[in-house]
Amino acid sequence: MKLLFSKQVKRFVGLVVVVCLLVAALFNTAGYFFHCKYISVAAAVAEVDQYEVRTGLLMDAMDRVGVCAPEAAAVVWADGLKSRSGAMQYSVMDSRLKKEYVKQLGQYNPNWVTGMSSPWIESYKITNQTQTGSDQYAIQLSFSTATSSGPAGDYNAALTVVKDGDFWRITKISADKGLHPYMGVL
């Protein structure tokens, strides 16, 4: 069956398509100039690029700053677990561990918020610190978790901290499986 359209119908359909395209282009352009990512593809892409650039710069900066004592590396890392901050944990890792950690966070915690609201880490303490080499320490920590109804359990972690230039960085983390969600890994 063949449908025949008059020239007037074809012109009308063509005009409607052109008007729709012009309206879409107008909204997209207006959204770009008014920075409204909801109606502008260009504004949405620019915002994504802005966050990628910002993230890249912050991650590069983390390679140039650090802590000046092995115990401080353990404290920053443990504070990161307690405050659910993957960024704090990342900040005291060496470059190899950072690469692994970024992959894991990207898979399980892309916003870098680790842990869970309940149970939460109530407290931690360094239970042992042993110098294992001229520029290397083994540090053990104990973490206590809690819920609104009371204590929820205790977990342990062991860190290897090594001097890297002027800073101390974590090169290895071993932890009880119960701590893994707080670390942002499964």
PDB file of C-alpha atoms in Angstrom:
ATOM      1  CA  MET A   1       0.000   0.000   0.000  1.00  0.00           C
ATOM      2  CA  LYS A   2       1.479   3.306  -1.014  1.00  0.00           C
ATOM      3  CA  LEU A   3       0.664   6.551   0.783  1.00  0.00           C
ATOM      4  CA  LEU A   4       0.586   9.723  -1.185  1.00  0.00           C
ATOM      5  CA  PHE A   5       1.143  13.069   0.453  1.00  0.00           C
ATOM      6  CA  SER A   6       0.379  16.339  -1.157  1.00  0.00           C
ATOM      7  CA  LYS A   7       3.070  18.997  -1.495  1.00  0.00           C
ATOM      8  CA  GLN A   8       1.335  21.037   1.200  1.00  0.00           C
ATOM      9  CA  VAL A   9       1.507  18.175   3.722  1.00  0.00           C
ATOM     10  CA  LYS A  10       5.185  17.576   2.928  1.00  0.00           C
ATOM     11  CA  ARG A  11       5.975  21.270   3.359  1.00  0.00           C
ATOM     12  CA  PHE A  12       4.055  21.415   6.614  1.00  0.00           C
ATOM     13  CA  VAL A  13       5.900  18.348   8.025  1.00  0.00           C
ATOM     14  CA  GLY A  14       9.219  19.808   6.893  1.00  0.00           C
ATOM     15  CA  LEU A  15       8.388  23.128   8.516  1.00  0.00           C
ATOM     16  CA  VAL A  16       7.455  21.405  11.808  1.00  0.00           C
ATOM     17  CA  VAL A  17      10.757  19.493  11.824  1.00  0.00           C
ATOM     18  CA  VAL A  18      12.773  22.656  11.151  1.00  0.00           C
ATOM     19  CA  VAL A  19      10.906  24.585  13.861  1.00  0.00           C
ATOM     20  CA  CYS A  20      11.483  21.767  16.376  1.00  0.00           C
ATOM     21  CA  LEU A  21      15.201  21.707  15.564  1.00  0.00           C
ATOM     22  CA  LEU A  22      15.444  25.476  15.903  1.00  0.00           C
ATOM     23  CA  VAL A  23      13.629  25.424  19.266  1.00  0.00           C
ATOM     24  CA  ALA A  24      15.938  22.651  20.524  1.00  0.00           C
ATOM     25  CA  ALA A  25      18.997  24.588  19.350  1.00  0.00           C
ATOM     26  CA  LEU A  26      17.675  27.765  20.994  1.00  0.00           C
ATOM     27  CA  PHE A  27      17.116  25.999  24.334  1.00  0.00           C
ATOM     28  CA  ASN A  28      20.521  24.318  24.142  1.00  0.00           C
ATOM     29  CA  THR A  29      22.237  27.643  23.413  1.00  0.00           C
ATOM     30  CA  ALA A  30      20.325  29.439  26.182  1.00  0.00           C
ATOM     31  CA  GLY A  31      21.206  26.647  28.602  1.00  0.00           C
ATOM     32  CA  TYR A  32      24.869  26.975  27.714  1.00  0.00           C
ATOM     33  CA  PHE A  33      24.969  30.736  28.241  1.00  0.00           C
ATOM     34  CA  PHE A  34      22.983  30.553  31.483  1.00  0.00           C
ATOM     35  CA  HIS A  35      24.961  27.489  32.690  1.00  0.00           C
ATOM     36  CA  CYS A  36      21.855  25.328  32.968  1.00  0.00           C
ATOM     37  CA  LYS A  37      23.068  21.757  32.546  1.00  0.00           C
ATOM     38  CA  TYR A  38      19.490  20.428  32.441  1.00  0.00           C
ATOM     39  CA  ILE A  39      18.674  21.949  29.062  1.00  0.00           C
ATOM     40  CA  SER A  40      22.117  22.182  27.501  1.00  0.00           C
ATOM     41  CA  VAL A  41      24.300  19.317  26.390  1.00  0.00           C
ATOM     42  CA  ALA A  42      27.287  21.678  26.172  1.00  0.00           C
ATOM     43  CA  ALA A  43      26.751  22.951  29.736  1.00  0.00           C
ATOM     44  CA  ALA A  44      26.465  19.393  31.054  1.00  0.00           C
ATOM     45  CA  VAL A  45      29.671  18.364  29.273  1.00  0.00           C
ATOM     46  CA  ALA A  46      31.468  21.475  30.545  1.00  0.00           C
ATOM     47  CA  GLU A  47      30.440  20.636  34.123  1.00  0.00           C
ATOM     48  CA  VAL A  48      31.694  17.062  33.784  1.00  0.00           C
ATOM     49  CA  ASP A  49      34.985  18.321  32.364  1.00  0.00           C
ATOM     50  CA  GLN A  50      35.263  20.829  35.215  1.00  0.00           C
ATOM     51  CA  TYR A  51      34.974  18.052  37.819  1.00  0.00           C
ATOM     52  CA  GLU A  52      37.411  15.810  35.944  1.00  0.00           C
ATOM     53  CA  VAL A  53      39.987  18.597  35.822  1.00  0.00           C
ATOM     54  CA  ARG A  54      39.436  19.468  39.494  1.00  0.00           C
ATOM     55  CA  THR A  55      39.730  15.822  40.537  1.00  0.00           C
ATOM     56  CA  GLY A  56      42.893  15.363  38.506  1.00  0.00           C
ATOM     57  CA  LEU A  57      44.500  18.437  40.041  1.00  0.00           C
ATOM     58  CA  LEU A  58      43.592  17.384  43.581  1.00  0.00           C
ATOM     59  CA  MET A  59      44.931  13.865  43.024  1.00  0.00           C
ATOM     60  CA  ASP A  60      48.186  15.272  41.609  1.00  0.00           C
ATOM     61  CA  ALA A  61      48.484  17.583  44.613  1.00  0.00           C
ATOM     62  CA  MET A  62      48.190  14.578  46.939  1.00  0.00           C
ATOM     63  CA  ASP A  63      51.443  13.249  45.488  1.00  0.00           C
ATOM     64  CA  ARG A  64      53.246  16.432  46.583  1.00  0.00           C
ATOM     65  CA  VAL A  65      52.024  16.596  50.162  1.00  0.00           C
ATOM     66  CA  GLY A  66      52.211  14.138  52.994  1.00  0.00           C
ATOM     67  CA  VAL A  67      52.800  13.487  56.660  1.00  0.00           C
ATOM     68  CA  CYS A  68      56.151  13.766  58.397  1.00  0.00           C
ATOM     69  CA  ALA A  69      55.881  10.841  60.831  1.00  0.00           C
ATOM     70  CA  PRO A  70      54.902   7.186  60.391  1.00  0.00           C
ATOM     71  CA  GLU A  71      52.306   7.375  63.164  1.00  0.00           C
ATOM     72  CA  ALA A  72      50.730  10.396  61.444  1.00  0.00           C
ATOM     73  CA  ALA A  73      50.144   8.313  58.293  1.00  0.00           C
ATOM     74  CA  ALA A  74      48.280   5.741  60.378  1.00  0.00           C
ATOM     75  CA  VAL A  75      46.236   8.437  62.133  1.00  0.00           C
ATOM     76  CA  VAL A  76      45.207  10.151  58.863  1.00  0.00           C
ATOM     77  CA  TRP A  77      44.235   6.787  57.353  1.00  0.00           C
ATOM     78  CA  ALA A  78      42.258   5.774  60.453  1.00  0.00           C
ATOM     79  CA  ASP A  79      40.561   9.184  60.587  1.00  0.00           C
ATOM     80  CA  GLY A  80      39.580   8.582  56.950  1.00  0.00           C
ATOM     81  CA  LEU A  81      37.892   5.327  57.943  1.00  0.00           C
ATOM     82  CA  LYS A  82      36.145   6.986  60.871  1.00  0.00           C
ATOM     83  CA  SER A  83      34.925   9.958  58.829  1.00  0.00           C
ATOM     84  CA  ARG A  84      34.050   7.749  55.803  1.00  0.00           C
ATOM     85  CA  SER A  85      36.483   9.671  53.579  1.00  0.00           C
ATOM     86  CA  GLY A  86      38.175   7.745  50.806  1.00  0.00           C
ATOM     87  CA  ALA A  87      40.153  10.913  50.024  1.00  0.00           C
ATOM     88  CA  MET A  88      41.779  10.952  53.469  1.00  0.00           C
ATOM     89  CA  GLN A  89      42.682   7.278  53.160  1.00  0.00           C
ATOM     90  CA  TYR A  90      44.067   7.884  49.657  1.00  0.00           C
ATOM     91  CA  SER A  91      46.142  10.877  50.785  1.00  0.00           C
ATOM     92  CA  VAL A  92      48.634   8.817  52.822  1.00  0.00           C
ATOM     93  CA  MET A  93      49.113   5.899  50.401  1.00  0.00           C
ATOM     94  CA  ASP A  94      52.106   5.385  48.157  1.00  0.00           C
ATOM     95  CA  SER A  95      51.625   5.680  44.379  1.00  0.00           C
ATOM     96  CA  ARG A  96      51.187   1.942  43.786  1.00  0.00           C
ATOM     97  CA  LEU A  97      48.559   1.590  46.496  1.00  0.00           C
ATOM     98  CA  LYS A  98      46.811   4.765  45.297  1.00  0.00           C
ATOM     99  CA  LYS A  99      46.367   3.265  41.818  1.00  0.00           C
ATOM    100  CA  GLU A 100      44.819   0.094  43.238  1.00  0.00           C
ATOM    101  CA  TYR A 101      42.629   2.079  45.608  1.00  0.00           C
ATOM    102  CA  VAL A 102      41.297   4.381  42.866  1.00  0.00           C
ATOM    103  CA  LYS A 103      40.244   1.330  40.834  1.00  0.00           C
ATOM    104  CA  GLN A 104      38.435  -0.185  43.827  1.00  0.00           C
ATOM    105  CA  LEU A 105      36.733   3.087  44.754  1.00  0.00           C
ATOM    106  CA  GLY A 106      35.647   3.621  41.166  1.00  0.00           C
ATOM    107  CA  GLN A 107      33.994   0.226  41.190  1.00  0.00           C
ATOM    108  CA  TYR A 108      32.354   0.242  44.631  1.00  0.00           C
ATOM    109  CA  ASN A 109      32.343   3.854  45.918  1.00  0.00           C
ATOM    110  CA  PRO A 110      32.611   6.271  42.989  1.00  0.00           C
ATOM    111  CA  ASN A 111      31.835   9.268  45.209  1.00  0.00           C
ATOM    112  CA  TRP A 112      34.673   8.228  47.571  1.00  0.00           C
ATOM    113  CA  VAL A 113      32.358   8.008  50.577  1.00  0.00           C
ATOM    114  CA  THR A 114      33.315   4.787  52.333  1.00  0.00           C
ATOM    115  CA  GLY A 115      31.805   2.859  55.203  1.00  0.00           C
ATOM    116  CA  MET A 116      28.189   2.920  56.233  1.00  0.00           C
ATOM    117  CA  SER A 117      25.928   4.917  58.482  1.00  0.00           C
ATOM    118  CA  SER A 118      25.467   2.008  60.875  1.00  0.00           C
ATOM    119  CA  PRO A 119      27.441   0.485  62.361  1.00  0.00           C
ATOM    120  CA  TRP A 120      29.986   3.283  62.335  1.00  0.00           C
ATOM    121  CA  ILE A 121      33.543   3.456  63.612  1.00  0.00           C
ATOM    122  CA  GLU A 122      33.244   4.816  67.121  1.00  0.00           C
ATOM    123  CA  SER A 123      36.951   4.906  67.951  1.00  0.00           C
ATOM    124  CA  TYR A 124      40.363   3.538  67.078  1.00  0.00           C
ATOM    125  CA  LYS A 125      43.747   3.263  68.704  1.00  0.00           C
ATOM    126  CA  ILE A 126      47.248   2.376  67.634  1.00  0.00           C
ATOM    127  CA  THR A 127      48.040  -0.835  69.498  1.00  0.00           C
ATOM    128  CA  ASN A 128      51.591  -1.394  68.296  1.00  0.00           C
ATOM    129  CA  GLN A 129      54.250   0.436  66.310  1.00  0.00           C
ATOM    130  CA  THR A 130      57.455  -1.369  65.402  1.00  0.00           C
ATOM    131  CA  GLN A 131      60.371  -0.123  63.339  1.00  0.00           C
ATOM    132  CA  THR A 132      61.089  -2.892  60.822  1.00  0.00           C
ATOM    133  CA  GLY A 133      63.818  -1.096  58.860  1.00  0.00           C
ATOM    134  CA  SER A 134      65.651   2.194  58.753  1.00  0.00           C
ATOM    135  CA  ASP A 135      62.762   3.843  56.893  1.00  0.00           C
ATOM    136  CA  GLN A 136      59.932   1.381  57.545  1.00  0.00           C
ATOM    137  CA  TYR A 137      57.384   0.776  60.319  1.00  0.00           C
ATOM    138  CA  ALA A 138      54.681  -1.790  60.991  1.00  0.00           C
ATOM    139  CA  ILE A 139      51.693  -0.242  62.732  1.00  0.00           C
ATOM    140  CA  GLN A 140      48.745  -2.153  64.180  1.00  0.00           C
ATOM    141  CA  LEU A 141      45.413  -0.490  64.899  1.00  0.00           C
ATOM    142  CA  SER A 142      42.236  -1.570  66.634  1.00  0.00           C
ATOM    143  CA  PHE A 143      38.831  -0.165  65.619  1.00  0.00           C
ATOM    144  CA  SER A 144      35.620  -0.269  67.635  1.00  0.00           C
ATOM    145  CA  THR A 145      32.280   0.022  65.863  1.00  0.00           C
ATOM    146  CA  ALA A 146      28.904   0.958  67.292  1.00  0.00           C
ATOM    147  CA  THR A 147      25.233   1.318  66.469  1.00  0.00           C
ATOM    148  CA  SER A 148      22.534   3.343  68.172  1.00  0.00           C
ATOM    149  CA  SER A 149      21.940   0.361  70.448  1.00  0.00           C
ATOM    150  CA  GLY A 150      25.563  -0.030  71.561  1.00  0.00           C
ATOM    151  CA  PRO A 151      28.879  -1.659  70.596  1.00  0.00           C
ATOM    152  CA  ALA A 152      28.890  -3.597  67.337  1.00  0.00           C
ATOM    153  CA  GLY A 153      32.350  -5.188  67.200  1.00  0.00           C
ATOM    154  CA  ASP A 154      36.088  -4.668  67.110  1.00  0.00           C
ATOM    155  CA  TYR A 155      38.363  -5.057  64.107  1.00  0.00           C
ATOM    156  CA  ASN A 156      42.114  -4.892  63.529  1.00  0.00           C
ATOM    157  CA  ALA A 157      44.301  -3.505  60.758  1.00  0.00           C
ATOM    158  CA  ALA A 158      48.019  -3.683  60.076  1.00  0.00           C
ATOM    159  CA  LEU A 159      49.821  -1.042  58.024  1.00  0.00           C
ATOM    160  CA  THR A 160      53.281  -0.971  56.523  1.00  0.00           C
ATOM    161  CA  VAL A 161      54.510   2.630  56.437  1.00  0.00           C
ATOM    162  CA  VAL A 162      57.631   3.586  54.478  1.00  0.00           C
ATOM    163  CA  LYS A 163      59.551   6.847  54.097  1.00  0.00           C
ATOM    164  CA  ASP A 164      59.083   8.205  50.579  1.00  0.00           C
ATOM    165  CA  GLY A 165      61.210  11.311  50.050  1.00  0.00           C
ATOM    166  CA  ASP A 166      60.212  13.756  52.786  1.00  0.00           C
ATOM    167  CA  PHE A 167      56.974  11.958  53.648  1.00  0.00           C
ATOM    168  CA  TRP A 168      55.744   8.730  55.191  1.00  0.00           C
ATOM    169  CA  ARG A 169      53.323   6.699  53.080  1.00  0.00           C
ATOM    170  CA  ILE A 170      51.355   3.504  53.547  1.00  0.00           C
ATOM    171  CA  THR A 171      52.552   0.761  51.210  1.00  0.00           C
ATOM    172  CA  LYS A 172      50.511  -2.173  52.505  1.00  0.00           C
ATOM    173  CA  ILE A 173      47.208  -2.597  54.347  1.00  0.00           C
ATOM    174  CA  SER A 174      45.960  -5.809  55.930  1.00  0.00           C
ATOM    175  CA  ALA A 175      42.638  -5.664  57.730  1.00  0.00           C
ATOM    176  CA  ASP A 176      39.943  -7.861  59.174  1.00  0.00           C
ATOM    177  CA  LYS A 177      37.181  -8.472  56.641  1.00  0.00           C
ATOM    178  CA  GLY A 178      34.777  -6.498  58.848  1.00  0.00           C
ATOM    179  CA  LEU A 179      36.786  -3.323  58.125  1.00  0.00           C
ATOM    180  CA  HIS A 180      36.646  -3.700  54.342  1.00  0.00           C
ATOM    181  CA  PRO A 181      33.425  -1.667  53.837  1.00  0.00           C
ATOM    182  CA  TYR A 182      34.958   1.209  55.832  1.00  0.00           C
ATOM    183  CA  MET A 183      37.989   1.047  53.547  1.00  0.00           C
ATOM    184  CA  GLY A 184      35.796   1.210  50.439  1.00  0.00           C
ATOM    185  CA  VAL A 185      36.582  -2.324  49.277  1.00  0.00           C
ATOM    186  CA  LEU A 186      34.610  -5.539  49.275  1.00  0.00           C
TER     187      LEU A 186
END
